[in-house]
mmCIF file with all atom_site columns, C-alpha atoms in Angstrom:
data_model
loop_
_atom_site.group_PDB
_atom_site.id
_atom_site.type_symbol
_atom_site.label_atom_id
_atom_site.label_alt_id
_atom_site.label_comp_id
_atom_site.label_asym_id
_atom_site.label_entity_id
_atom_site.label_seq_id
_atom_site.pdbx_PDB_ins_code
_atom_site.Cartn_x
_atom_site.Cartn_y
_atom_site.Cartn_z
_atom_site.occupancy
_atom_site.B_iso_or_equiv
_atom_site.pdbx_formal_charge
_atom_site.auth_seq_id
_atom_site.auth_comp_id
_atom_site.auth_asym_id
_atom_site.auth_atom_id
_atom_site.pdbx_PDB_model_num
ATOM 1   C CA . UNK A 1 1   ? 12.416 13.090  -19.571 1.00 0.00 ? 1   UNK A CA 1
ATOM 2   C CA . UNK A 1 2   ? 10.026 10.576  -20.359 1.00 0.00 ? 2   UNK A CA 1
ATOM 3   C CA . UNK A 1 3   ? 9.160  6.979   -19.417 1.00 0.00 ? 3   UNK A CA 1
ATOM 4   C CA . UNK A 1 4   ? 8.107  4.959   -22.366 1.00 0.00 ? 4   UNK A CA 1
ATOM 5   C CA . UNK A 1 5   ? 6.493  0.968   -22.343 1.00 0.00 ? 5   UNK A CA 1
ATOM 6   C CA . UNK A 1 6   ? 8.547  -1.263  -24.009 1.00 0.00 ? 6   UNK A CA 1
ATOM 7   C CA . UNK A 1 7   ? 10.897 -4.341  -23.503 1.00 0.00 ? 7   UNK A CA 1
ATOM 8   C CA . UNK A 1 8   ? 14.247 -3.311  -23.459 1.00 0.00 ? 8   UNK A CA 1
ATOM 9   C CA . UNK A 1 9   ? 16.352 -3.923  -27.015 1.00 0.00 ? 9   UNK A CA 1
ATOM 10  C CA . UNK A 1 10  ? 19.447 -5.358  -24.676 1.00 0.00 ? 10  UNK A CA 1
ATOM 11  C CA . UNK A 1 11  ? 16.991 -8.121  -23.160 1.00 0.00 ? 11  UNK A CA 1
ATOM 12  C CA . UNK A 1 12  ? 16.151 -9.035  -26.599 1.00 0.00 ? 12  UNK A CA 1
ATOM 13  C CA . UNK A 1 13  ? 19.771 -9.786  -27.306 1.00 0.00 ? 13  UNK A CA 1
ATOM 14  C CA . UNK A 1 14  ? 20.899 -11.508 -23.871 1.00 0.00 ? 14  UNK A CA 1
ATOM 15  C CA . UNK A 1 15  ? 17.321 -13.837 -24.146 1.00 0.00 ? 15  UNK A CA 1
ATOM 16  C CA . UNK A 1 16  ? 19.452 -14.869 -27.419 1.00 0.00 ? 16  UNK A CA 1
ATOM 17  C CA . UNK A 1 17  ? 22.624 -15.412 -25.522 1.00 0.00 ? 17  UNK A CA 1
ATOM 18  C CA . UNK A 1 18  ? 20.834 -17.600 -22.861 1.00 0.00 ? 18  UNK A CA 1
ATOM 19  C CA . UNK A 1 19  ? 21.378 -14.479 -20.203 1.00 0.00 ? 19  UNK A CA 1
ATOM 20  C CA . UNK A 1 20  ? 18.067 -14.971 -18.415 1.00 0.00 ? 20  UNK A CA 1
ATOM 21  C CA . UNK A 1 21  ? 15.959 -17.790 -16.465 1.00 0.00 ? 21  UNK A CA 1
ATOM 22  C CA . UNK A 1 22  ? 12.291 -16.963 -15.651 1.00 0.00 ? 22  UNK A CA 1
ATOM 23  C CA . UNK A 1 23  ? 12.137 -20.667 -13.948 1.00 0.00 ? 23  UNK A CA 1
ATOM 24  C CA . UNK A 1 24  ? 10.211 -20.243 -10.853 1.00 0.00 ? 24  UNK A CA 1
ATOM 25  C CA . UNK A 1 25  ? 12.460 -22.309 -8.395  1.00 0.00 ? 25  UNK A CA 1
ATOM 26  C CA . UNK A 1 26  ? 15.363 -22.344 -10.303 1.00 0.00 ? 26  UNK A CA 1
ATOM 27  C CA . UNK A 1 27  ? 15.543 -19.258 -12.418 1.00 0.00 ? 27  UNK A CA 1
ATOM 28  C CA . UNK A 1 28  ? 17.053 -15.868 -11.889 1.00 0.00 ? 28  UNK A CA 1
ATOM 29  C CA . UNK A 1 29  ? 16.172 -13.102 -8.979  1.00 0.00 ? 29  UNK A CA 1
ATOM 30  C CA . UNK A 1 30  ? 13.731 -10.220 -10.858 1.00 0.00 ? 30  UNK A CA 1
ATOM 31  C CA . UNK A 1 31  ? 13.188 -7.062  -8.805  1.00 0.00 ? 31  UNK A CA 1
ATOM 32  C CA . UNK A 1 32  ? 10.936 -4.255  -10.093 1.00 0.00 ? 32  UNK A CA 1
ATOM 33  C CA . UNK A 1 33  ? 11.840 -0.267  -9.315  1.00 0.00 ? 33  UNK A CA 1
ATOM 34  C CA . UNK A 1 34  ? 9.524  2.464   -9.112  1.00 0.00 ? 34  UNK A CA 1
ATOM 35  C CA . UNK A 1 35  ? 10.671 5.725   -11.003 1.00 0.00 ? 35  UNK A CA 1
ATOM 36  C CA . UNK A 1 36  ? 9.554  9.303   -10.637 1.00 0.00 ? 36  UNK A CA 1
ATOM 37  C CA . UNK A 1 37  ? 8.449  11.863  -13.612 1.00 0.00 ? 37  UNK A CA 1
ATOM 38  C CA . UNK A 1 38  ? 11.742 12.858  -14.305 1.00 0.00 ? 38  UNK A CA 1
ATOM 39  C CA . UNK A 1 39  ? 12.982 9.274   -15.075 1.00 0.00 ? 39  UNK A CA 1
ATOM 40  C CA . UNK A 1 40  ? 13.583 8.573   -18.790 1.00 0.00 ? 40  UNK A CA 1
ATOM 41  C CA . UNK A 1 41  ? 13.004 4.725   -19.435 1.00 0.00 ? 41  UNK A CA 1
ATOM 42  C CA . UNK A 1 42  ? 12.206 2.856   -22.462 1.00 0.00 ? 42  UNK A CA 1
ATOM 43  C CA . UNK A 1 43  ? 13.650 0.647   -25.398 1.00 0.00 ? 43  UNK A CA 1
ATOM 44  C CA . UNK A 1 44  ? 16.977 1.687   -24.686 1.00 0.00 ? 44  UNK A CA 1
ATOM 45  C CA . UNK A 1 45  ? 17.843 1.123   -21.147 1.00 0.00 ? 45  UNK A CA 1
ATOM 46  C CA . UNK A 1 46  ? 20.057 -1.322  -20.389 1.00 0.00 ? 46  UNK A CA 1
ATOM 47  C CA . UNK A 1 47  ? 20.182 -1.375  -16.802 1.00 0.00 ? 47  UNK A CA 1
ATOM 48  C CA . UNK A 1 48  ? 18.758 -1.021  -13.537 1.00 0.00 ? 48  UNK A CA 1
ATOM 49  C CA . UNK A 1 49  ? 19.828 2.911   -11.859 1.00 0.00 ? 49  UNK A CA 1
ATOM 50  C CA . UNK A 1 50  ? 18.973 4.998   -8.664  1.00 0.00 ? 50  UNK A CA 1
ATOM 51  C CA . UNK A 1 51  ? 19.064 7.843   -11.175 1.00 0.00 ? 51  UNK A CA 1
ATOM 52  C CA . UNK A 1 52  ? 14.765 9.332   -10.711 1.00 0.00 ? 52  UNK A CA 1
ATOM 53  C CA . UNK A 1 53  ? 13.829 6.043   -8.830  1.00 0.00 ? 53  UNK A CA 1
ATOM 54  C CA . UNK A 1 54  ? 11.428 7.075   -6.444  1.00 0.00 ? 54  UNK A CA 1
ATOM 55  C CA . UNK A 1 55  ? 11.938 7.713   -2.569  1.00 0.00 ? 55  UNK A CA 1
ATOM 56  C CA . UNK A 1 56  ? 9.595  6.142   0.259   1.00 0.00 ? 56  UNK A CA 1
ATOM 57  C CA . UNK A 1 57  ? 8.250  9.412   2.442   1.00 0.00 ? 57  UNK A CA 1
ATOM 58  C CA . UNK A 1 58  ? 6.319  7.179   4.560   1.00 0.00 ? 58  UNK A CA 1
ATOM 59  C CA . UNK A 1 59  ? 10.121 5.160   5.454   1.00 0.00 ? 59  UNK A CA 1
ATOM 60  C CA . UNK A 1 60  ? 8.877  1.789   5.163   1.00 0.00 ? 60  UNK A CA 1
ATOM 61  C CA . UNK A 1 61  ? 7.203  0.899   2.247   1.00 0.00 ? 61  UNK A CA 1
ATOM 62  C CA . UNK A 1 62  ? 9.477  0.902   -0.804  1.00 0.00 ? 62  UNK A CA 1
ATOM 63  C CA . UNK A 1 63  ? 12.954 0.725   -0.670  1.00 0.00 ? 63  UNK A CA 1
ATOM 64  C CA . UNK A 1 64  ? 15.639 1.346   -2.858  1.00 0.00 ? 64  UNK A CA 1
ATOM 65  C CA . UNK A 1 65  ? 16.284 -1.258  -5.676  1.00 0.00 ? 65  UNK A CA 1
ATOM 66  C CA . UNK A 1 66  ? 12.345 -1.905  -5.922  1.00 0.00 ? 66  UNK A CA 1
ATOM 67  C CA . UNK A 1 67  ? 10.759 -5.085  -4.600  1.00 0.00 ? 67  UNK A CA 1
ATOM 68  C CA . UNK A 1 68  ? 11.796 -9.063  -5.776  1.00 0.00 ? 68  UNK A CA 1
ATOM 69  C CA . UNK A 1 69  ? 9.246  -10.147 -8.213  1.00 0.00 ? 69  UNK A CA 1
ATOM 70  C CA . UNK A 1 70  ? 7.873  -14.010 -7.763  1.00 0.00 ? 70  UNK A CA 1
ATOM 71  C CA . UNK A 1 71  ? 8.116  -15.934 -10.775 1.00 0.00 ? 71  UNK A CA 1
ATOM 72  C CA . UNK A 1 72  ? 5.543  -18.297 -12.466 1.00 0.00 ? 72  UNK A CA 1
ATOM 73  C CA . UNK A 1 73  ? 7.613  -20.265 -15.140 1.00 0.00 ? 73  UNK A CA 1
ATOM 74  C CA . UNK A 1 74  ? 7.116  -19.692 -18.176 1.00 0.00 ? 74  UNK A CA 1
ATOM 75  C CA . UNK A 1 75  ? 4.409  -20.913 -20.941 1.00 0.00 ? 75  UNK A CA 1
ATOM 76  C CA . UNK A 1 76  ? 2.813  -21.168 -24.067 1.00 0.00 ? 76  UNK A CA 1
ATOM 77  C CA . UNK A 1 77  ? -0.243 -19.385 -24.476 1.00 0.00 ? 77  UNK A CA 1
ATOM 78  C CA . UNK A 1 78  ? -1.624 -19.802 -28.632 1.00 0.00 ? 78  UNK A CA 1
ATOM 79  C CA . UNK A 1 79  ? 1.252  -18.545 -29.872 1.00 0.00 ? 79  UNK A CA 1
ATOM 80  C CA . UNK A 1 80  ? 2.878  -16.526 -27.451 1.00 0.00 ? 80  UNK A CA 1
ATOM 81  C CA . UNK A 1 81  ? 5.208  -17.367 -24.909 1.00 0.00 ? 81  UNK A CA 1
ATOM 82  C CA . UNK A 1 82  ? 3.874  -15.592 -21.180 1.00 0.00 ? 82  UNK A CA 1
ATOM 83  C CA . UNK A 1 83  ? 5.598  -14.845 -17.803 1.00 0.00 ? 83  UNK A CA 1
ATOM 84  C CA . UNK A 1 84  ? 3.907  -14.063 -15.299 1.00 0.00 ? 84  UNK A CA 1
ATOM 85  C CA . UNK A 1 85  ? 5.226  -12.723 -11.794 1.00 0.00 ? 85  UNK A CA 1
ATOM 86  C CA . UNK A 1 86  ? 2.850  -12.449 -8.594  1.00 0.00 ? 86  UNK A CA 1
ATOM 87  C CA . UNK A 1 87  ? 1.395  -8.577  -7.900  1.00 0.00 ? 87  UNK A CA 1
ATOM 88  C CA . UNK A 1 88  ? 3.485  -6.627  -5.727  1.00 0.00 ? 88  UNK A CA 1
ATOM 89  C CA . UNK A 1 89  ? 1.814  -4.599  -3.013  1.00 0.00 ? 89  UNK A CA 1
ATOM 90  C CA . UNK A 1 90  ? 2.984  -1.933  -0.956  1.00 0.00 ? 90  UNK A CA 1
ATOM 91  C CA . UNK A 1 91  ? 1.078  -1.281  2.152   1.00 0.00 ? 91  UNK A CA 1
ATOM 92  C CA . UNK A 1 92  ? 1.006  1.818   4.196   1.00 0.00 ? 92  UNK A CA 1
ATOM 93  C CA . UNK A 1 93  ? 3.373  3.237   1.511   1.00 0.00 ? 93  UNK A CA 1
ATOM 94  C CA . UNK A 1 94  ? 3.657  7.150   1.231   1.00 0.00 ? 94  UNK A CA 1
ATOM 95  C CA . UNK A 1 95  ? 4.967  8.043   -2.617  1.00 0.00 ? 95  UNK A CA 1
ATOM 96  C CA . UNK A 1 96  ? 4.028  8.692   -6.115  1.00 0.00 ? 96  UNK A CA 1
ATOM 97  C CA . UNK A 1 97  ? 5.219  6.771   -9.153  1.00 0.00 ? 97  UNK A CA 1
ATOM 98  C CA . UNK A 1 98  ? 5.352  7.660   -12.734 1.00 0.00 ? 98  UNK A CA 1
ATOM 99  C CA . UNK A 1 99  ? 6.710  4.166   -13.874 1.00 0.00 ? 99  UNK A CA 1
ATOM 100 C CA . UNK A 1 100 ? 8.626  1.267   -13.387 1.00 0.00 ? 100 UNK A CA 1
ATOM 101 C CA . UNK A 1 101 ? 11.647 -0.949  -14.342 1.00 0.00 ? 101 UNK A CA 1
ATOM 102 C CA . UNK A 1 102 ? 11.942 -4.535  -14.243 1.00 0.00 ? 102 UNK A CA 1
ATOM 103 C CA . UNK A 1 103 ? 15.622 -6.002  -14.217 1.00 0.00 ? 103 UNK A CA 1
ATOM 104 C CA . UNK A 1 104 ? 17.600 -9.314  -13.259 1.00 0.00 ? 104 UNK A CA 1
ATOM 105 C CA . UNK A 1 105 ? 19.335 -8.656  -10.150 1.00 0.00 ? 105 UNK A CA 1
ATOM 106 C CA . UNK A 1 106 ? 21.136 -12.638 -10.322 1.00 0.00 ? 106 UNK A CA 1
ATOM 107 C CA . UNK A 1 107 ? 22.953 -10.779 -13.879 1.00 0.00 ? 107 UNK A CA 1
ATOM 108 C CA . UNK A 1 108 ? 24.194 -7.384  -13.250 1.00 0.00 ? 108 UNK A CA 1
ATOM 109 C CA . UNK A 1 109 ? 20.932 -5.647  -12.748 1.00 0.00 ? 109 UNK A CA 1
ATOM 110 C CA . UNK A 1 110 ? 20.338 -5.634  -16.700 1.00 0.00 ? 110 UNK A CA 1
ATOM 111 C CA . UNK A 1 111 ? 16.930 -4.440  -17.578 1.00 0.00 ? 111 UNK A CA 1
ATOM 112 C CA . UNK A 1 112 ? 14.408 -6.183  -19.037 1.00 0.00 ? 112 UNK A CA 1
ATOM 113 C CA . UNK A 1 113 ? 10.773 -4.073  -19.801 1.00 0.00 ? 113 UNK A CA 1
ATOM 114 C CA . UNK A 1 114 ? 10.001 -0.202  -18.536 1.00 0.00 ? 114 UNK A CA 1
ATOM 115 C CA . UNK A 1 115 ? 6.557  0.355   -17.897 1.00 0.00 ? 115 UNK A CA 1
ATOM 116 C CA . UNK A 1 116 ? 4.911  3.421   -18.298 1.00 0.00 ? 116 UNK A CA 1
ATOM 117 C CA . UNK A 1 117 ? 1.799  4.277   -15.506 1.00 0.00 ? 117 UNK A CA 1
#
C-alpha cells in the first residue's frame, strides 16, 4: 500500500465536464480525509472511502469523512490557475496520518488530489 501525490486522473476529466465549482460562496462543499499507512492513494482514485482513513483516539478531534475545506476562488497566478483553501487545524487531536484525500462532497464524494505526508 502506498499513498502517492498527485491530482486524481478522474478530476481531470469531470473539470472538463464542468463537474466542479471552487467558487468561494457559491461553489461546491470540499472536505479533506486523513489516511493511515496502509491507505493506497494516488492518480487513480476516484473517490472518497473509509477504507485506511484514519481513526481519532483522542474522540474529538477528527472525525470520519475528514474536515470541510474553506474555499478562496479561484485565480490566475503567471500562468497558472491557483486554489487555495484555508489551513485546517485539529486541536487536542490524538492520531497519526500518513496522507490525505481531498474530494467534493456537493458531487458524490469524487476525489480530486491525494497528498502524500
Amino acid at each position: 500500500m502506498a499513498i502517492t501525490s498527485a491530482i486524481c486522473t478522474s478530476f481531470k476529466v469531470e473539470v472538463l465536464k464542468g463537474v466542479h465549482n471552487f467558487t468561494a460562496t457559491s461553489g461546491n462543499t470540499f472536505k479533506i480525509a486523513l489516511y493511515d499507512s496502509d491507505a493506497t492513494l494516488g492518480a487513480s482514485t476516484t473517490s472518497f472511502s473509509t477504507s485506511e482513513e484514519i481513526t481519532n483516539t483522542s474522540g474529538t478531534a477528527y472525525t470520519s469523512g475528514g474536515a470541510t475545506l474553506t474555499s478562496v476562488t479561484p485565480v490566475a497566478s503567471s500562468t497558472t490557475a491557483v486554489c487555495d483553501f484555508s489551513d485546517v487545524s485539529y486541536s487536542s487531536a490524538s492520531f497519526t496520518a500518513n496522507g490525505a484525500l481531498i474530494y467534493n462532497s456537493s458531487a458524490s464524494n469524487v476525489a480530486v488530489c491525494a497528498i502524500a505526508f
